[in-house]
XYZ file of C-alpha atoms in Angstrom:
732
model
C -61.405 -21.769 -66.971
C -58.963 -24.547 -67.139
C -58.398 -26.571 -70.156
C -55.633 -28.763 -71.815
C -54.375 -27.798 -75.302
C -55.828 -30.083 -77.888
C -54.615 -28.164 -80.988
C -52.978 -24.979 -81.511
C -55.448 -23.779 -84.603
C -53.485 -20.515 -85.055
C -50.739 -18.485 -83.820
C -49.302 -15.056 -84.800
C -45.465 -15.206 -84.118
C -45.102 -11.753 -83.468
C -47.691 -10.444 -80.568
C -48.479 -14.328 -79.474
C -52.322 -14.320 -80.567
C -53.060 -17.910 -80.477
C -56.564 -19.600 -81.460
C -56.179 -23.009 -79.179
C -59.116 -25.831 -79.259
C -58.861 -27.087 -75.457
C -60.332 -30.025 -73.858
C -62.171 -28.440 -70.664
C -63.434 -30.236 -67.370
C -66.493 -31.456 -69.382
C -66.601 -30.474 -73.025
C -64.011 -29.188 -75.288
C -63.887 -25.312 -76.384
C -61.881 -22.560 -78.288
C -59.745 -19.988 -76.491
C -58.485 -17.073 -77.833
C -55.966 -14.260 -76.904
C -52.400 -13.706 -76.231
C -50.290 -16.630 -74.855
C -46.736 -17.590 -74.058
C -45.371 -20.599 -76.333
C -47.448 -23.518 -75.621
C -47.518 -26.941 -77.151
C -50.414 -29.840 -76.978
C -50.886 -31.388 -73.789
C -50.217 -28.363 -71.677
C -52.909 -27.161 -69.011
C -53.838 -23.761 -68.989
C -55.741 -21.759 -66.045
C -57.059 -18.446 -67.699
C -59.067 -15.784 -66.754
C -61.234 -13.746 -69.108
C -64.764 -13.615 -70.914
C -66.526 -15.560 -73.207
C -67.416 -14.025 -76.751
C -69.666 -14.673 -79.379
C -67.875 -14.836 -82.590
C -69.969 -14.067 -85.908
C -68.122 -16.958 -87.779
C -66.741 -19.628 -85.085
C -69.424 -19.127 -82.164
C -68.864 -18.927 -78.679
C -65.057 -18.522 -77.635
C -63.216 -18.141 -74.311
C -61.218 -14.545 -74.226
C -58.404 -14.895 -72.240
C -57.050 -12.085 -70.700
C -54.598 -13.879 -68.254
C -52.817 -17.151 -68.209
C -50.928 -19.456 -66.322
C -49.201 -22.721 -67.640
C -49.413 -25.612 -65.649
C -47.660 -28.914 -66.327
C -49.888 -31.596 -68.100
C -50.568 -34.532 -65.614
C -51.904 -37.506 -67.855
C -49.465 -39.806 -69.862
C -51.226 -38.794 -72.938
C -50.992 -35.023 -72.588
C -47.091 -35.620 -71.470
C -46.720 -37.475 -74.202
C -47.894 -34.458 -76.596
C -46.017 -32.318 -74.466
C -42.403 -33.662 -74.729
C -43.192 -34.131 -78.816
C -44.687 -30.898 -79.737
C -41.544 -29.545 -80.996
C -40.462 -27.230 -78.130
C -37.873 -29.593 -76.524
C -34.789 -29.792 -78.759
C -33.919 -33.296 -79.815
C -37.068 -34.920 -78.785
C -39.597 -36.555 -81.235
C -42.038 -38.692 -81.051
C -39.889 -41.819 -80.487
C -38.033 -40.270 -77.742
C -40.897 -38.928 -75.998
C -42.829 -42.126 -76.519
C -39.923 -44.269 -74.541
C -39.735 -41.505 -71.977
C -43.457 -41.997 -71.164
C -43.818 -45.463 -71.785
C -40.799 -45.927 -68.786
C -41.697 -43.113 -66.586
C -45.462 -42.741 -66.831
C -47.373 -39.864 -65.167
C -43.889 -39.321 -63.030
C -42.116 -38.602 -66.347
C -41.946 -34.623 -65.590
C -41.070 -35.345 -61.935
C -38.513 -37.726 -63.243
C -37.286 -34.908 -65.884
C -37.026 -32.189 -63.261
C -35.556 -33.834 -60.204
C -33.882 -36.959 -61.376
C -32.691 -36.339 -64.776
C -29.807 -38.903 -64.885
C -32.731 -41.574 -64.812
C -33.650 -40.732 -68.587
C -30.269 -42.550 -69.349
C -32.243 -45.653 -68.571
C -33.754 -45.455 -71.791
C -31.610 -46.599 -75.033
C -30.552 -44.064 -76.951
C -30.337 -41.381 -74.412
C -26.960 -40.493 -72.991
C -26.551 -38.828 -69.576
C -25.455 -35.432 -71.727
C -28.759 -35.713 -73.460
C -30.943 -36.472 -70.512
C -29.345 -32.850 -68.727
C -30.055 -31.189 -71.871
C -33.747 -32.303 -71.955
C -33.932 -31.189 -68.370
C -32.753 -28.079 -69.056
C -34.685 -27.614 -71.748
C -38.028 -28.178 -69.818
C -36.845 -25.787 -67.040
C -35.827 -23.124 -69.521
C -39.616 -23.309 -71.139
C -41.133 -23.228 -67.853
C -39.116 -19.988 -67.036
C -39.398 -18.289 -70.360
C -43.327 -18.926 -70.406
C -43.640 -17.480 -66.724
C -41.501 -14.386 -68.217
C -43.352 -13.939 -71.500
C -46.629 -13.832 -69.388
C -45.037 -11.210 -66.945
C -43.677 -9.230 -69.871
C -46.883 -9.291 -71.828
C -48.605 -7.380 -68.792
C -46.549 -4.555 -69.727
C -47.600 -4.346 -73.500
C -43.994 -6.197 -74.422
C -44.345 -7.989 -77.725
C -43.970 -11.871 -77.549
C -40.649 -11.568 -79.936
C -39.154 -8.866 -77.568
C -40.296 -10.498 -74.410
C -38.420 -13.715 -75.865
C -35.146 -11.708 -76.574
C -35.454 -10.099 -73.186
C -35.545 -13.770 -71.574
C -32.640 -14.653 -73.739
C -30.589 -12.137 -72.131
C -31.980 -12.129 -68.303
C -33.302 -15.541 -67.950
C -34.826 -15.974 -64.374
C -33.541 -12.505 -63.297
C -35.930 -10.602 -65.782
C -38.537 -9.500 -63.415
C -35.758 -8.383 -60.938
C -34.036 -6.172 -63.192
C -37.280 -4.709 -65.141
C -38.781 -3.609 -61.487
C -35.178 -2.395 -60.432
C -34.143 -0.174 -63.664
C -36.470 -0.812 -66.762
C -34.173 1.724 -68.776
C -31.471 -0.965 -68.508
C -33.319 -2.770 -71.215
C -32.522 -0.088 -73.510
C -28.546 -0.967 -73.017
C -28.726 -4.655 -73.390
C -31.368 -5.547 -75.532
C -31.468 -5.167 -79.030
C -34.959 -3.859 -80.352
C -35.826 -2.339 -76.887
C -35.930 1.433 -77.611
C -36.424 3.853 -74.964
C -40.494 4.185 -75.350
C -40.964 0.428 -74.604
C -38.663 0.679 -71.627
C -40.580 4.276 -70.517
C -43.775 2.360 -71.228
C -42.995 -0.431 -68.548
C -41.331 2.527 -66.026
C -44.380 4.378 -66.048
C -46.692 1.434 -65.193
C -44.179 0.713 -62.212
C -44.271 4.185 -61.007
C -40.839 5.520 -62.041
C -40.848 9.198 -61.479
C -40.819 11.180 -64.913
C -37.643 13.069 -63.486
C -35.882 9.717 -62.560
C -32.126 10.161 -63.090
C -32.172 6.683 -64.823
C -34.882 8.014 -66.989
C -32.851 10.955 -68.172
C -29.783 9.197 -68.571
C -31.611 6.456 -70.785
C -32.956 9.330 -72.587
C -29.581 10.948 -73.369
C -28.008 7.508 -74.426
C -31.390 6.702 -76.600
C -31.200 10.045 -78.564
C -27.514 9.310 -79.567
C -27.887 5.645 -80.454
C -30.952 6.638 -82.647
C -28.561 9.169 -84.313
C -26.211 6.599 -84.955
C -28.644 3.792 -85.924
C -30.638 6.200 -88.126
C -28.709 8.905 -89.492
C -25.166 7.366 -89.043
C -23.676 10.303 -86.993
C -21.283 9.310 -84.684
C -21.745 12.342 -82.640
C -24.320 15.460 -81.764
C -23.457 18.685 -80.907
C -24.713 19.349 -77.328
C -27.453 21.769 -77.962
C -28.840 19.378 -80.240
C -28.789 16.801 -78.007
C -30.012 18.623 -75.296
C -32.865 19.945 -77.203
C -33.933 16.196 -78.522
C -33.796 15.050 -75.366
C -35.784 17.332 -73.777
C -38.397 16.968 -76.756
C -38.348 13.302 -75.926
C -39.003 13.471 -72.098
C -41.203 16.203 -71.725
C -40.492 17.246 -68.496
C -43.107 19.242 -66.951
C -40.319 21.277 -64.733
C -38.910 24.729 -65.389
C -34.968 23.538 -65.076
C -35.630 20.682 -67.597
C -32.651 21.872 -69.821
C -30.532 22.112 -66.575
C -31.526 18.661 -65.460
C -30.541 17.422 -69.195
C -27.362 19.089 -69.141
C -26.478 17.872 -65.661
C -27.020 14.382 -66.665
C -24.993 14.862 -69.782
C -21.956 15.449 -67.737
C -22.702 12.450 -65.429
C -22.900 10.444 -68.481
C -19.506 11.476 -69.235
C -18.273 10.822 -65.659
C -19.812 7.414 -65.821
C -18.107 6.720 -68.950
C -21.404 6.411 -71.162
C -20.289 9.469 -73.187
C -17.310 11.445 -74.446
C -17.822 15.297 -74.473
C -15.061 17.003 -76.976
C -14.782 20.431 -78.166
C -14.948 20.539 -82.021
C -14.376 23.972 -84.097
C -15.383 25.834 -80.847
C -18.677 24.097 -80.144
C -19.126 20.995 -77.555
C -20.001 17.601 -78.996
C -21.568 14.507 -77.464
C -20.500 10.771 -78.694
C -21.266 7.494 -77.322
C -18.192 6.021 -75.722
C -18.121 3.098 -78.337
C -18.262 5.615 -81.288
C -15.431 7.689 -79.618
C -13.020 4.325 -79.029
C -13.941 2.936 -82.738
C -13.050 6.389 -84.740
C -10.051 7.028 -82.635
C -8.769 3.813 -83.239
C -9.108 3.765 -86.844
C -7.388 7.156 -87.211
C -4.327 5.843 -84.779
C -4.288 2.334 -86.933
C -4.380 4.326 -90.216
C -1.407 6.784 -89.108
C 0.532 3.759 -87.835
C 0.140 2.230 -91.252
C 1.045 5.199 -93.287
C 4.413 5.774 -91.137
C 5.376 2.577 -90.856
C 4.848 0.579 -94.130
C 7.941 0.629 -96.699
C 7.547 0.822 -100.225
C 7.646 -2.466 -102.010
C 11.323 -3.179 -103.367
C 10.184 -3.650 -107.201
C 10.422 -1.186 -110.263
C 6.702 -0.060 -110.303
C 6.992 1.116 -114.116
C 8.806 -1.897 -115.462
C 6.220 -4.163 -113.663
C 3.167 -2.341 -114.985
C 4.615 -2.178 -118.650
C 5.274 -6.142 -118.176
C 1.401 -6.508 -116.975
C 0.374 -4.417 -119.735
C 2.468 -6.645 -122.440
C 1.216 -10.091 -121.129
C -2.713 -8.944 -120.781
C -2.543 -6.929 -124.040
C -3.948 -3.766 -122.736
C -2.886 -0.187 -122.054
C -3.734 1.487 -118.450
C -4.511 4.949 -118.448
C -2.249 7.578 -116.718
C -4.599 7.789 -113.771
C -4.553 4.005 -113.159
C -1.023 3.579 -113.690
C -0.528 6.191 -111.162
C -2.924 4.582 -108.603
C -1.100 1.061 -109.061
C 2.179 2.952 -108.417
C 0.878 4.585 -105.313
C -0.573 1.269 -103.720
C 3.034 -0.219 -104.048
C 4.296 2.531 -102.004
C 1.804 3.667 -99.482
C 0.618 1.427 -96.772
C -2.827 2.688 -97.120
C -4.681 3.767 -100.507
C -8.043 5.020 -101.737
C -9.116 4.186 -105.548
C -12.099 5.648 -106.084
C -14.397 6.347 -109.561
C -17.562 5.708 -110.808
C -18.839 2.217 -112.892
C -16.911 1.619 -116.111
C -13.826 3.618 -114.742
C -11.310 0.885 -114.533
C -11.213 0.049 -110.575
C -11.331 -3.839 -111.237
C -8.638 -3.664 -114.025
C -6.088 -1.596 -111.471
C -7.371 -4.670 -108.825
C -6.509 -7.349 -111.118
C -3.003 -5.662 -111.993
C -2.114 -5.220 -108.409
C -2.952 -8.557 -107.419
C -0.672 -10.047 -110.500
C 2.404 -7.756 -109.510
C 2.173 -8.575 -106.043
C 1.574 -12.698 -106.759
C 4.256 -12.818 -108.803
C 6.548 -11.419 -105.966
C 5.536 -14.040 -103.969
C 3.175 -11.292 -101.823
C 0.130 -12.738 -100.086
C -2.931 -10.806 -100.804
C -6.642 -11.403 -99.767
C -9.980 -9.795 -101.461
C -12.946 -8.688 -98.903
C -16.133 -6.737 -99.013
C -18.536 -5.621 -96.363
C -21.680 -7.964 -98.068
C -21.962 -11.405 -99.104
C -23.376 -10.032 -102.396
C -20.359 -7.455 -102.905
C -18.152 -10.423 -102.124
C -19.477 -12.526 -104.564
C -19.504 -10.099 -107.352
C -15.371 -8.982 -106.413
C -14.769 -12.985 -107.066
C -16.442 -13.035 -110.210
C -14.912 -10.005 -111.846
C -11.515 -10.660 -110.444
C -11.183 -14.395 -110.724
C -9.755 -14.407 -107.230
C -11.666 -15.711 -104.187
C -13.077 -12.949 -101.943
C -14.608 -12.856 -98.812
C -16.988 -10.915 -96.520
C -15.087 -8.992 -93.815
C -17.018 -10.995 -91.127
C -15.626 -14.436 -92.415
C -12.265 -12.891 -93.581
C -11.834 -11.864 -89.735
C -13.478 -15.400 -88.620
C -16.448 -14.389 -86.821
C -16.881 -16.962 -83.657
C -19.430 -17.626 -81.421
C -18.535 -20.613 -79.491
C -18.358 -18.335 -76.112
C -21.772 -17.252 -76.677
C -20.824 -13.687 -77.105
C -19.454 -13.463 -80.572
C -15.575 -12.101 -81.521
C -13.506 -11.463 -84.394
C -10.793 -14.574 -83.875
C -8.124 -11.800 -86.123
C -8.036 -9.060 -84.084
C -5.284 -6.826 -82.979
C -3.706 -9.745 -81.172
C -3.825 -12.062 -83.847
C -3.381 -10.404 -86.861
C -4.155 -11.626 -90.252
C -1.142 -13.580 -92.409
C -1.800 -11.798 -95.640
C 0.635 -8.770 -96.759
C -2.099 -6.724 -98.500
C -5.711 -6.595 -98.021
C -8.175 -5.218 -100.411
C -11.421 -4.475 -99.597
C -14.062 -3.448 -102.241
C -17.536 -1.555 -101.795
C -15.330 0.390 -98.965
C -18.180 3.069 -98.723
C -20.606 0.469 -97.152
C -18.360 0.075 -94.488
C -19.452 1.507 -91.117
C -17.229 2.387 -88.227
C -17.258 -0.665 -86.235
C -16.692 -3.209 -89.349
C -13.917 -0.919 -90.818
C -12.232 -0.768 -87.137
C -12.251 -4.600 -86.681
C -10.787 -5.031 -90.095
C -7.678 -2.445 -89.536
C -6.741 -3.526 -86.168
C -6.384 -7.335 -87.854
C -3.998 -6.265 -90.217
C -0.433 -7.456 -89.452
C 2.577 -4.881 -88.686
C 4.083 -3.908 -92.119
C 0.853 -4.950 -93.984
C -1.033 -2.678 -96.469
C -4.436 -1.770 -97.192
C -6.137 -0.724 -100.464
C -9.729 0.587 -100.053
C -12.022 0.858 -103.442
C -14.965 2.445 -103.871
C -17.377 4.959 -105.300
C -17.257 8.191 -103.191
C -20.421 9.131 -104.852
C -22.736 6.555 -103.368
C -24.732 6.344 -100.784
C -22.731 6.289 -97.137
C -23.269 3.203 -94.898
C -26.350 2.022 -93.273
C -24.300 1.793 -90.067
C -22.533 4.846 -88.039
C -19.833 6.537 -89.526
C -18.662 7.828 -92.559
C -15.486 5.979 -93.481
C -14.647 6.767 -96.997
C -15.701 10.430 -96.997
C -14.052 11.103 -93.691
C -10.677 9.207 -95.124
C -10.615 11.429 -98.333
C -11.585 14.780 -96.716
C -8.832 14.500 -94.121
C -6.111 14.649 -96.971
C -3.728 12.130 -94.852
C -4.680 9.020 -97.065
C -3.520 8.871 -100.870
C -6.779 9.066 -102.921
C -6.798 7.855 -106.929
C -9.597 9.408 -108.685
C -10.748 7.495 -111.782
C -13.049 9.434 -114.129
C -12.019 8.030 -117.759
C -14.929 5.361 -118.496
C -14.134 2.354 -120.386
C -16.720 -0.321 -119.934
C -19.352 0.856 -122.368
C -20.638 -0.908 -125.483
C -22.326 1.105 -128.365
C -25.844 -0.193 -127.473
C -25.473 0.088 -123.553
C -26.598 3.096 -121.705
C -26.476 2.104 -117.959
C -22.720 3.327 -117.409
C -23.072 6.316 -119.465
C -26.492 7.477 -118.080
C -25.102 6.635 -114.275
C -22.038 9.150 -114.894
C -24.790 11.592 -116.546
C -27.056 11.329 -113.146
C -23.681 12.051 -111.474
C -22.978 15.226 -113.116
C -26.389 16.140 -112.680
C -27.499 15.992 -116.401
C -30.464 14.149 -117.212
C -29.908 10.418 -118.357
C -30.683 9.412 -122.171
C -34.506 8.361 -122.091
C -34.834 7.191 -125.751
C -35.642 3.499 -125.444
C -33.264 2.239 -127.857
C -30.687 1.100 -125.913
C -30.777 -2.717 -124.729
C -30.147 -1.867 -121.216
C -31.869 1.316 -120.251
C -35.315 1.840 -120.328
C -38.063 4.666 -118.892
C -41.679 4.164 -119.011
C -43.408 7.813 -118.023
C -46.352 7.306 -115.452
C -47.583 9.705 -113.190
C -49.997 8.018 -110.979
C -48.845 5.899 -108.207
C -51.291 3.515 -109.010
C -50.066 3.142 -112.837
C -46.585 3.059 -111.723
C -47.351 0.081 -109.334
C -49.301 -2.075 -112.072
C -46.766 -1.088 -114.326
C -43.799 -2.410 -112.320
C -45.572 -5.562 -111.416
C -46.569 -6.448 -115.061
C -42.719 -5.845 -115.862
C -41.571 -8.320 -113.223
C -44.257 -10.948 -113.767
C -44.611 -10.605 -117.385
C -42.826 -8.013 -119.699
C -39.226 -8.208 -118.917
C -39.097 -12.294 -118.239
C -40.260 -12.408 -122.089
C -37.741 -9.754 -123.212
C -34.659 -10.655 -121.497
C -35.146 -14.786 -120.594
C -34.709 -13.578 -116.845
C -36.681 -15.254 -113.821
C -38.894 -12.814 -111.966
C -37.200 -13.668 -108.521
C -33.807 -12.377 -110.203
C -35.650 -8.655 -111.280
C -35.149 -6.667 -108.337
C -37.437 -3.369 -107.494
C -35.792 -0.492 -105.882
C -37.823 2.099 -104.008
C -36.799 5.486 -102.703
C -39.003 5.094 -99.732
C -40.848 2.871 -97.632
C -44.440 3.962 -97.078
C -46.938 5.215 -100.092
C -48.382 3.241 -103.053
C -45.254 2.490 -104.643
C -43.400 2.204 -101.327
C -41.415 -0.696 -100.401
C -43.940 -2.208 -98.068
C -46.995 -1.984 -100.381
C -45.022 -2.930 -103.400
C -43.391 -5.811 -101.361
C -47.402 -6.548 -100.818
C -48.258 -6.520 -104.001
C -45.449 -8.725 -105.684
C -45.619 -11.174 -103.238
C -49.643 -11.820 -104.194
C -48.500 -11.540 -107.750
C -45.229 -13.893 -107.528
C -45.973 -16.269 -104.555
C -49.735 -16.068 -103.748
C -51.401 -17.871 -101.006
C -52.438 -21.236 -101.962
C -53.654 -24.982 -100.282
C -50.549 -26.436 -98.998
C -48.378 -23.475 -98.939
C -47.372 -22.595 -95.432
C -47.856 -19.196 -93.863
C -46.551 -17.489 -91.083
C -47.852 -14.048 -89.861
C -45.495 -11.751 -88.027
C -46.755 -8.307 -87.042
C -48.618 -6.776 -90.217
C -46.316 -8.919 -92.691
C -47.204 -12.573 -94.107
C -44.633 -15.028 -94.823
C -44.924 -17.910 -97.362
C -42.753 -20.888 -97.888
C -41.009 -19.692 -101.244
C -41.198 -16.025 -100.221
C -37.723 -13.909 -101.322
C -36.897 -12.362 -98.075
C -34.115 -9.912 -96.714
C -32.151 -9.949 -93.066
C -32.167 -6.409 -92.252
C -29.781 -6.075 -89.196
C -26.191 -7.180 -88.414
C -27.383 -10.475 -86.019
C -24.023 -12.226 -85.115
C -25.340 -14.998 -83.231
C -27.445 -16.730 -85.633
C -26.514 -19.863 -86.751
C -26.019 -21.190 -90.157
C -24.917 -24.305 -92.285
C -24.191 -24.717 -95.919
C -24.574 -27.342 -98.767
C -20.930 -28.713 -98.231
C -21.167 -29.305 -94.438
C -19.776 -25.724 -93.003
C -21.167 -24.009 -90.419
C -20.854 -21.010 -88.450
C -22.482 -17.760 -87.273
C -23.519 -14.593 -88.241
C -26.186 -13.111 -91.019
C -26.256 -9.544 -91.869
C -27.967 -6.672 -93.024
C -28.838 -6.686 -96.600
C -28.445 -10.619 -97.239
C -31.218 -12.055 -99.658
C -32.466 -15.335 -99.975
C -35.633 -17.447 -99.996
C -37.739 -19.244 -97.254
C -37.557 -22.845 -97.459
C -39.762 -24.337 -94.845
C -42.308 -22.911 -92.393
C -43.294 -24.209 -89.233
C -46.146 -22.802 -87.611
C -46.442 -24.675 -84.496
C -43.118 -24.329 -83.290
C -43.153 -21.505 -84.846
C -39.977 -21.003 -87.154
C -38.773 -20.260 -90.719
C -36.004 -21.906 -92.521
C -34.043 -19.443 -94.883
C -31.611 -20.342 -97.971
C -29.741 -17.244 -98.944
C -28.061 -16.399 -102.086
C -24.368 -17.097 -100.741
C -25.284 -20.665 -99.496
C -25.665 -20.267 -95.984
C -28.991 -22.069 -94.695
C -30.680 -20.602 -91.210
C -33.298 -21.467 -88.991
C -35.168 -18.717 -87.521
C -36.770 -19.230 -84.096
C -39.586 -16.777 -82.769
C -37.018 -14.119 -80.934
C -35.316 -13.243 -84.418
C -38.516 -13.021 -86.676
C -38.179 -9.235 -86.632
C -34.580 -9.588 -88.485
C -36.514 -10.625 -91.647
C -38.600 -8.750 -94.215
C -39.857 -9.393 -97.989
C -37.486 -8.404 -100.478
C -39.327 -8.634 -103.870
C -38.730 -4.789 -103.509
C -36.165 -3.498 -101.244
C -34.672 0.374 -100.519
C -32.052 2.147 -102.849
C -30.085 2.019 -99.297
C -30.529 -1.733 -98.305
C -29.217 -2.155 -102.073
C -25.861 -0.790 -101.416
C -23.070 -3.062 -102.455
C -25.365 -5.530 -104.508
C -25.249 -5.714 -108.013
C -28.646 -7.455 -109.660
C -29.397 -8.530 -113.260
C -32.406 -6.398 -113.782
C -33.154 -3.274 -111.444
C -36.640 -1.445 -111.806
C -36.680 1.772 -109.730
C -40.149 3.252 -108.960
C -39.576 7.012 -109.162
C -42.218 8.935 -106.648
C -42.802 12.248 -105.416
C -41.854 13.067 -101.633
C -39.137 14.465 -99.333
C -36.360 16.438 -101.516
C -33.978 15.272 -98.437
C -34.507 11.646 -99.493
C -35.054 12.106 -103.420
C -31.735 13.052 -104.252
C -29.471 12.629 -106.884
C -27.087 10.521 -105.102
C -29.891 8.102 -104.152
C -30.890 7.939 -107.947
C -27.084 7.466 -108.872
C -26.888 4.755 -106.237
C -29.881 2.989 -107.736
C -29.064 2.760 -111.302
C -25.642 1.542 -110.595
C -26.998 -1.449 -108.903
C -28.060 -2.806 -112.410
C -25.750 -5.297 -114.071
C -27.690 -6.214 -117.337
C -30.937 -3.651 -117.424
C -31.936 -0.863 -115.740
C -35.382 0.345 -115.997
C -37.184 3.946 -114.540
C -40.772 3.825 -114.098
C -42.521 7.226 -112.857
C -42.562 10.739 -114.325
C -40.254 12.764 -116.078
C -40.835 15.421 -113.661
C -40.063 13.417 -110.469
C -36.740 12.375 -112.695
C -35.605 15.719 -113.391
C -36.173 17.046 -109.669
C -34.138 14.002 -108.530
C -31.213 14.715 -110.979
C -31.148 17.970 -109.902
C -31.324 17.722 -106.237
C -27.603 17.530 -104.992
C -28.792 17.719 -101.299
C -26.360 15.753 -98.907
C -27.681 15.120 -95.821
C -25.092 16.253 -92.784
C -23.568 13.085 -91.188
C -21.699 14.047 -87.871
C -18.480 12.133 -87.313
C -15.334 12.914 -85.856
C -13.278 10.242 -87.845
C -11.751 13.165 -90.704
C -10.641 14.987 -87.258
C -9.157 12.115 -85.518
C -7.005 11.423 -88.803
C -5.732 14.509 -88.900
C -4.708 14.898 -84.976
C -4.012 11.429 -84.444
C -0.212 10.244 -83.557
C 1.070 7.672 -85.539
C 1.435 4.447 -83.356
């Protein structure tokens, strides 16, 4: 069938499934199937079958699609004004078509400079329109090609962005290259393509890709920066399922080859061979070297610490605990320091004191944190502006690749860097930060050693403490606690392995004993929509539900669906966009789920930049289902337009996992307790969840499950080499 697109009735942004109303040679008809990005006015050649839909009648179900350029002036106008050409709206499209008529597309492709004959179109804009059209044609052809291999539309767009017109050549020569180059392309996707184009199961490309894939998965899912070689070989063997007697030998040989080619580094740790991705090795080695250098080369500040502390106490009418005073002294003497303690133990008091003492002696100080929410909270508690680490280091994308403008070559100006919530820092972010500190500068790390470790690879805070190299100040005395408050006390009780106080007599800590998951779901929904807003005068959107796991009746996914339908139901005039199994609506509360360094943003003050990060929360302001795109306003004021290839970075955030809540503080937190895997439902996770609450914490679930979590002190082993490197590194 051949026809011109009259209207895009429906488009699934994730898999490309569309319902199109088309004009055929004689009569209009409806076409359904998976299509590349198309707009009104384009002509399609399709192969497929006629099918009978019970509700909508006869439709053409397309199995293959070829996009042809429009030919009539009306179709060309619709094509140009359909939203796929940046900077071309209806007015510009009309002017172009009026000038060049049926020759418009030929002019754009072969004589783009002639567009500048039209008032309002510069030569630069004319060339941009040509580039946009050529890129669209290439993208459409590439997406059709990739979808033949079962690649989703979103992923196909990402692959095209990376390889452009070279996509087919690269895929057919070595599909496993996608695993290295494309975020979101896993080994299984590449393996599926490889099988279809005839790559042998024991191909060296395949085995090498599997080795790298297993190490990447260990880093991304478990935070491991290395794996013992025996464990690596076993996991690769399980993944490949090679039908060969010498499979283990083939894999071990390839591990050695990967070392020779520089993809991995093999080390001896306690008599055992371990394997690291080269990037993780360089990162942890770098951190260790810089830490040792700062400890060796940073001199004590020339001031009387005891005298300065006494003066600060007098001015602020406070008395520091001996452990707090000792922490301040250490930070003035050493180049690198750690201050660790639970909620209410005075970490902020120490930070404020240090800032005052340093500034009074004309030393420059800057505050930072891994996430926007953590930075905002640090600003509120100290009264001093704090930035995200990425913003402090000035992440720049003018070269299209992204780099930190402050780095080992261009150092930060400040004398002292204070980083809060350091338990959230992964190796990559921490390495970027420490490399940018100037010679003679000092670093003060503040965090809670009992929080969950970073989502990203590495175990920075725990390894620093375990190494014995970095001075550590432990805070245990609780200060922030009013008579009718239990959040802080119960957090410390949980951390000590004791059951929290559950009498429901405080103003900020409540427990609702429910055993049935459906009852828990209904109770949480009622609390978010009705009970807590009435009790605490808080908006439902400011209440954050935390779930230990993703799946199940009270897992993150089902909880989000339920709360979305309760708080932001479908309605006439409310735009929706379906992405995979998720439906997004205007007004939805959403979270960005990965670090995306090239997403562009603007803010209300006219600022602009790049980079949206794992855990950022915001609201959907606008959805355009035709282009398609979504505009999100984040809590920190960044406004981001998400195009099709970026949709997978977003998820609903009415409920989030405890891991995703790290570094954030919410007015009200509801924790849905559930039964399940003891390796997940731990004391550590419960403690982290409770400490996210600023004004109220509510636990909903059975007392049995609560008690099991409190008693479960299991901590997953995280493989990292930073502790070893810190003890063995030479000071630079």
